[in-house]
Amino acid sequence: MIVMTNLIIVLTVATIVCTLPFLAGYFYRKDLVTIRTVHTGAGDKHTFRDDSSNIRITPFDTFYSKGKKVSLKGYDVRIAEGDWMAARDIGKGDILFIRRFEEGEKKNMNPGDILFIRKEKYGRLFYKISEFHHLDKEGRAITFYYRNDNQRIDSSSPHCMAKIDGIVEKRFENKL
């Protein structure tokens, strides 16, 4: 009787020990978010691609802003490519949480907001970020970015409001 009880205990423990890695792996991979790139600064310096980075966020990754946990829901998560926004503390590899505008939503932008702008060049779609300055007479966004020495550079052309898809709301330094 004791042998049978010990056998049941050993089998139960073995089952639990063997099952836990599979369950952990399942939940680790379950809700992966692949981070795509976003360009900073001048469009002529980029490769004009909207790549997936080699970084993925899992349910076990946590982000905190001002002491509160930030949920991934409602954000387009991107990784900064380039150092053209260093004056705004956005550097290469930083993880950006972008709030996309809803269809038909009024795009309220304030000077200093970092805009998420859809661009197309050579038939390829990519996104870039630039700092909002003001609207011109035609209602287009005048933006700028920064050189590595923090000197402000005006963007070469205004951006149509239809191409502004969101605003960067949070930045996290990539420590990977």
XYZ file of C-alpha atoms in Angstrom:
176
model
C 0.000 0.000 0.000
C 2.831 2.419 0.898
C 4.631 1.543 -2.336
C 1.500 2.302 -4.361
C 1.012 5.661 -2.575
C 4.646 6.595 -3.155
C 4.334 5.613 -6.824
C 1.260 7.840 -7.226
C 3.066 10.751 -5.543
C 6.157 10.297 -7.729
C 4.048 10.109 -10.909
C 2.048 13.202 -9.913
C 5.194 15.202 -9.165
C 6.828 14.006 -12.412
C 3.727 15.013 -14.398
C 3.692 18.472 -12.842
C 7.444 18.976 -13.343
C 7.233 17.882 -16.995
C 4.094 19.901 -17.743
C 5.183 23.236 -16.243
C 7.809 24.077 -18.910
C 5.290 23.396 -21.673
C 2.636 25.568 -20.027
C 5.127 28.353 -19.347
C 6.295 28.208 -22.960
C 2.720 28.344 -24.215
C 1.847 31.423 -22.141
C 5.189 33.039 -22.973
C 4.498 32.762 -26.713
C 0.719 33.215 -26.555
C 0.373 36.984 -26.955
C 3.645 37.985 -28.586
C 3.728 41.490 -29.992
C 6.346 41.946 -32.690
C 7.702 45.458 -32.641
C 8.047 47.182 -35.989
C 10.458 50.023 -36.720
C 9.712 53.730 -36.964
C 12.155 56.176 -38.521
C 13.274 59.338 -36.794
C 14.128 62.485 -38.690
C 14.979 62.970 -42.333
C 13.372 60.587 -44.808
C 16.382 60.632 -47.128
C 18.502 58.962 -44.447
C 16.299 55.890 -44.208
C 16.038 52.597 -45.978
C 12.292 53.134 -46.582
C 11.168 49.934 -44.983
C 8.710 49.046 -42.242
C 10.544 46.108 -40.759
C 9.818 43.879 -37.858
C 12.610 44.184 -35.335
C 14.103 41.203 -33.584
C 12.366 42.277 -30.375
C 9.077 40.801 -29.228
C 7.003 41.689 -26.206
C 5.378 38.901 -24.233
C 2.743 38.929 -21.493
C 5.607 38.658 -18.989
C 7.196 41.936 -20.110
C 6.028 44.915 -18.105
C 6.353 48.614 -18.711
C 5.869 51.231 -16.029
C 5.271 54.930 -16.521
C 5.057 57.235 -13.499
C 4.776 54.220 -11.199
C 1.842 52.650 -13.043
C 1.889 49.563 -15.230
C 1.231 50.382 -18.895
C -0.940 48.014 -20.904
C -0.026 47.285 -24.503
C -3.689 47.494 -25.494
C -4.551 50.584 -27.463
C -0.986 51.269 -28.542
C 1.045 50.651 -31.657
C 4.427 49.650 -30.214
C 7.451 50.634 -32.312
C 11.224 50.701 -31.973
C 13.035 53.892 -32.969
C 15.453 53.631 -35.867
C 17.917 56.483 -35.952
C 19.108 59.184 -33.566
C 17.398 62.201 -35.097
C 15.162 62.799 -32.059
C 17.851 62.596 -29.357
C 17.019 66.127 -28.224
C 13.605 64.761 -27.239
C 15.164 61.764 -25.431
C 14.264 59.347 -28.208
C 17.281 57.349 -29.289
C 17.984 54.409 -31.535
C 16.406 51.278 -30.128
C 13.985 53.021 -27.771
C 10.529 51.469 -27.501
C 7.717 53.892 -28.316
C 4.044 53.520 -27.421
C 1.996 55.303 -30.071
C -1.668 56.133 -29.696
C -3.213 55.893 -33.129
C -6.045 58.193 -34.077
C -9.406 56.512 -34.559
C -11.164 56.779 -37.920
C -12.888 60.167 -38.047
C -11.326 61.337 -34.753
C -10.370 65.000 -34.621
C -6.586 65.182 -34.555
C -5.793 67.472 -31.660
C -2.095 68.214 -31.778
C -0.083 70.616 -29.691
C 3.333 72.109 -30.450
C 5.939 69.676 -29.180
C 3.852 66.533 -29.793
C 5.771 63.745 -31.530
C 3.699 62.759 -34.560
C 3.510 59.277 -36.098
C 3.465 59.920 -39.849
C 2.719 57.468 -42.673
C 4.996 57.895 -45.691
C 5.447 56.167 -49.002
C 8.560 56.345 -51.137
C 9.579 54.222 -54.067
C 6.316 52.301 -53.657
C 7.168 51.249 -50.101
C 5.232 52.175 -46.985
C 7.075 53.228 -43.832
C 6.449 55.362 -40.764
C 8.445 58.193 -39.303
C 8.187 60.442 -36.290
C 8.728 64.190 -36.201
C 7.973 66.937 -33.724
C 4.889 69.036 -34.464
C 5.362 72.795 -34.707
C 2.188 74.273 -36.192
C -0.343 74.013 -39.039
C 0.238 76.006 -42.226
C -2.470 77.974 -44.094
C -3.616 74.823 -45.920
C -3.994 72.876 -42.665
C -0.858 70.746 -43.153
C 1.458 69.923 -40.270
C 4.799 71.695 -40.154
C 7.275 69.449 -38.332
C 10.959 69.245 -37.493
C 13.569 66.861 -36.120
C 17.031 67.256 -34.637
C 20.599 66.564 -35.645
C 22.885 64.710 -33.258
C 24.130 68.062 -31.909
C 20.483 68.881 -31.005
C 20.188 71.514 -33.739
C 16.608 71.739 -34.986
C 16.026 70.962 -38.673
C 12.721 71.766 -40.366
C 11.168 68.881 -42.294
C 11.463 69.302 -46.055
C 7.713 69.404 -46.656
C 4.496 69.780 -44.642
C 2.489 66.663 -43.845
C -1.112 66.212 -44.939
C -3.397 65.560 -41.965
C -4.599 62.306 -43.566
C -1.040 60.935 -43.267
C -0.732 61.640 -39.534
C -1.772 58.390 -37.886
C -1.009 59.034 -34.219
C 1.043 60.588 -31.447
C 3.893 59.096 -29.431
C 2.623 58.949 -25.855
C 5.307 56.974 -24.031
C 8.987 56.177 -24.490
C 10.925 53.404 -22.847
C 14.663 52.950 -23.087
C 15.474 49.613 -24.650
C 17.739 47.765 -22.253
C 17.977 44.609 -24.360
